Each structure stands twice: as C-alpha cells, then as structure tokens.
C-alpha cells in the first residue's frame, strides 16, 4: 500500500482503527519484499562436506580442519547462502571466484551455488592466498583466515598483524583469529 493511500484511509478512522491499519500497513510493507526471489536454504550434510573438503585440501596442501571451519563460518554449510556480494557454501565474491578460476572458462560464477564446485574454487582461492602469504614469509592459518575474511591487501596494509583488523562477529572466525585453527569438530572425530 502506498503511503498516500494509507493516510487517506487513516483520516476517517477512529484511533483504534488507525492503530490496526498502521499495524497492517507495517506488516504489508515488511512482507511485500523488494521483488527479488530469495533462494531456499540448502544445507549439505556435514559428512559430505567433510569428505569433499578433505579431498580438495589434500590437493593444495591445506589443513582440512581449517577449510571445514571456514565453510561453517561462512555459510553454516548452506549451499545457497548469499549476500549482496558473495555466494555459496564458502561465500566467494565474484572477484575471488575469477581470481581462483583464471584460465578456466568452464567454471563461471553462475556455478557458485553448486556446493562442490564452490568448495573446489574456495580451496583454490585459499591456496592462492596461502601462496601469497608464503611468498611474503608471513604464512599462518590466522593470517590465511584474515586474508580470506578481510582481503589480502587489507591484511598487508596492517603489517600482517591480524589483531589490527576488526574483530569478526562470527565466533568461528574469532576462534581462528585467536589461534584455534580447528574450532569446528569434523564428522566422525
């Protein structure tokens, strides 16, 4: 309902009717949305994610427990997780996706909601960040998490000092930033 139409309705109403109409107007506005369709959540079973993470992490020399924690921190294992800038189980931005898939035109950002492709791409991106940190002689898993969360350039601009970056709201990231690189128990562990 448009605000003008709402106000015309309000003019002839008693106070109690006005409150009822105002409440209805608020509910109508909050339920109408913006016309964009929200994806239905799609949680992937932890054992399936763990299996995929172990396989992909081994290819790139990453601790699978760390990668599994990143998946949990980013999406709670929701393959359809989406923000205004990131998609999928590892919440990759389009720029990070392109960076990780450079030279592979078959893996476009339209595949970001395919959880297996997202994990593969996310692990490749983590491996790239690990390489950049190693080249700078600054690799730690805390710095890798900070690079993934806040960006490599931002970490570098703070002298690779994770404590100078904003404290994440996410409790898993907080644990990783404080040194616990395995804050989530993997299935069967």
Coordinates of C-alpha atoms in Angstrom, one line a residue:
X1 CA 0.0 0.0 0.0
X2 CA 1.4 3.4 -0.9
X3 CA 1.8 5.9 2.0
X4 CA -0.7 8.4 0.5
X5 CA -3.4 5.8 0.2
X6 CA -2.6 4.7 3.8
X7 CA -3.0 8.3 5.0
X8 CA -6.4 8.7 3.2
X9 CA -7.6 5.6 5.0
X10 CA -6.4 6.9 8.3
X11 CA -8.3 10.3 8.1
X12 CA -11.7 8.7 8.6
X13 CA -10.7 6.1 11.1
X14 CA -11.0 6.2 14.8
X15 CA -7.9 5.9 16.9
X16 CA -8.2 2.1 17.4
X17 CA -8.9 1.6 13.7
X18 CA -5.8 3.8 13.0
X19 CA -3.6 1.6 15.1
X20 CA -5.0 -1.5 13.4
X21 CA -4.5 0.0 9.9
X22 CA -0.9 1.1 10.9
X23 CA -0.1 -2.4 12.1
X24 CA -1.5 -3.9 8.9
X25 CA 0.5 -1.4 6.8
X26 CA 3.7 -2.3 8.5
X27 CA 3.1 -6.0 8.1
X28 CA 2.2 -5.5 4.4
X29 CA 5.3 -3.5 3.8
X30 CA 7.6 -6.0 5.6
X31 CA 6.1 -9.0 3.7
X32 CA 5.9 -7.5 0.3
X33 CA 9.7 -7.6 -0.2
X34 CA 11.6 -6.0 -3.0
X35 CA 10.6 -8.2 -5.8
X36 CA 13.8 -10.3 -5.6
X37 CA 13.5 -14.0 -5.0
X38 CA 15.4 -15.4 -2.1
X39 CA 16.9 -18.8 -2.6
X40 CA 15.6 -21.6 -0.4
X41 CA 18.2 -22.8 2.1
X42 CA 20.1 -26.0 1.1
X43 CA 22.1 -27.4 3.9
X44 CA 24.6 -30.0 2.9
X45 CA 25.2 -32.9 5.3
X46 CA 28.4 -32.4 7.3
X47 CA 29.9 -35.8 6.3
X48 CA 29.5 -35.0 2.6
X49 CA 31.2 -31.5 3.0
X50 CA 34.0 -33.0 5.2
X51 CA 34.7 -35.7 2.5
X52 CA 34.9 -33.1 -0.2
X53 CA 37.0 -30.7 1.9
X54 CA 39.5 -33.5 2.8
X55 CA 39.9 -34.3 -0.9
X56 CA 40.3 -30.7 -2.1
X57 CA 42.5 -29.7 0.8
X58 CA 45.0 -32.6 0.1
X59 CA 45.4 -31.3 -3.5
X60 CA 46.5 -27.9 -2.2
X61 CA 48.4 -28.6 1.0
X62 CA 45.8 -27.1 3.3
X63 CA 44.6 -28.3 6.7
X64 CA 41.2 -29.8 6.0
X65 CA 40.0 -28.9 9.5
X66 CA 40.8 -25.3 8.8
X67 CA 38.9 -25.3 5.5
X68 CA 35.9 -27.1 7.1
X69 CA 35.8 -24.4 9.8
X70 CA 35.8 -21.7 7.0
X71 CA 32.8 -23.5 5.4
X72 CA 31.0 -23.4 8.7
X73 CA 31.9 -19.8 9.4
X74 CA 30.8 -18.6 6.0
X75 CA 27.5 -20.4 5.5
X76 CA 26.8 -23.0 8.2
X77 CA 27.0 -25.4 5.2
X78 CA 24.2 -23.7 3.3
X79 CA 25.0 -24.2 -0.4
X80 CA 22.5 -21.4 -1.2
X81 CA 23.9 -18.8 1.2
X82 CA 24.0 -15.4 -0.5
X83 CA 24.8 -11.9 0.5
X84 CA 24.9 -8.8 -1.7
X85 CA 28.5 -9.7 -2.7
X86 CA 29.1 -13.4 -2.1
X87 CA 27.6 -16.8 -2.9
X88 CA 27.7 -20.4 -1.8
X89 CA 29.0 -22.5 0.9
X90 CA 32.3 -20.7 1.0
X91 CA 30.8 -17.3 0.3
X92 CA 33.1 -16.3 -2.6
X93 CA 32.8 -12.9 -4.2
X94 CA 32.8 -12.8 -8.0
X95 CA 36.3 -11.2 -7.9
X96 CA 37.7 -14.0 -5.7
X97 CA 36.0 -16.6 -7.9
X98 CA 37.5 -15.2 -11.1
X99 CA 40.9 -15.0 -9.4
X100 CA 40.7 -18.6 -8.3
X101 CA 39.4 -19.9 -11.7
X102 CA 41.6 -17.7 -14.0
X103 CA 42.2 -19.6 -17.2
X104 CA 39.3 -22.0 -16.7
X105 CA 36.3 -20.6 -18.6
X106 CA 34.2 -23.6 -17.8
X107 CA 33.8 -22.6 -14.1
X108 CA 31.8 -19.4 -14.3
X109 CA 30.3 -17.6 -11.3
X110 CA 26.9 -18.9 -12.2
X111 CA 28.1 -22.2 -10.7
X112 CA 28.7 -20.7 -7.3
X113 CA 25.6 -22.3 -5.8
X114 CA 26.9 -25.8 -6.8
X115 CA 28.4 -26.6 -3.4
X116 CA 31.0 -29.0 -4.7
X117 CA 32.3 -26.5 -7.3
X118 CA 32.1 -23.8 -4.7
X119 CA 34.3 -25.9 -2.3
X120 CA 36.8 -26.6 -5.1
X121 CA 37.0 -22.9 -6.0
X122 CA 37.2 -21.8 -2.4
X123 CA 40.0 -24.2 -1.7
X124 CA 41.9 -23.0 -4.8
X125 CA 41.4 -19.4 -3.6
X126 CA 42.7 -20.3 -0.1
X127 CA 45.7 -22.0 -1.7
X128 CA 46.4 -18.8 -3.8
X129 CA 46.2 -16.7 -0.6
X130 CA 48.5 -19.2 1.2
X131 CA 51.0 -18.8 -1.7
X132 CA 50.9 -15.0 -1.4
X133 CA 51.5 -15.2 2.4
X134 CA 54.3 -17.8 2.0
X135 CA 56.0 -15.6 -0.6
X136 CA 55.9 -12.7 1.9
X137 CA 57.2 -15.1 4.5
X138 CA 54.1 -14.4 6.6
X139 CA 52.0 -17.6 6.4
X140 CA 50.0 -18.7 9.4
X141 CA 46.5 -20.0 9.4
X142 CA 45.3 -17.0 11.4
X143 CA 46.6 -14.7 8.6
X144 CA 45.1 -17.0 5.9
X145 CA 41.7 -16.7 7.6
X146 CA 42.2 -12.9 7.9
X147 CA 43.1 -12.7 4.2
X148 CA 40.0 -14.7 3.3
X149 CA 37.7 -12.7 5.5
X150 CA 39.1 -9.2 5.1
X151 CA 41.3 -9.5 1.9
X152 CA 45.0 -9.9 1.4
X153 CA 45.6 -6.2 0.7
X154 CA 43.9 -5.2 3.9
X155 CA 46.0 -7.6 5.9
X156 CA 49.2 -6.5 4.2
X157 CA 48.3 -2.8 4.8
X158 CA 48.1 -3.6 8.6
X159 CA 51.6 -5.2 8.5
X160 CA 50.1 -8.7 8.5
X161 CA 49.0 -8.1 12.1
X162 CA 45.6 -9.8 12.5
X163 CA 45.0 -8.0 15.8
X164 CA 44.9 -4.7 13.9
X165 CA 41.9 -5.9 11.8
X166 CA 38.3 -5.6 13.0
X167 CA 37.3 -8.4 15.3
X168 CA 34.9 -10.6 13.4
X169 CA 31.3 -11.0 14.8
X170 CA 31.4 -14.7 13.8
X171 CA 32.5 -16.8 16.7
X172 CA 34.3 -19.3 14.4
X173 CA 36.4 -16.6 12.9
X174 CA 37.1 -15.1 16.3
X175 CA 38.5 -18.5 17.4
X176 CA 40.6 -18.8 14.3
X177 CA 41.9 -15.3 14.7
X178 CA 42.9 -16.1 18.3
X179 CA 44.9 -19.1 17.2
X180 CA 42.5 -22.1 17.2
X181 CA 42.6 -23.2 13.6
X182 CA 40.4 -26.2 14.2
X183 CA 37.3 -24.7 16.0
X184 CA 34.8 -27.0 14.4
X185 CA 34.7 -30.7 15.0
X186 CA 34.7 -32.7 11.8
X187 CA 32.2 -35.5 11.4
X188 CA 33.4 -38.8 13.0
X189 CA 36.2 -37.0 15.0

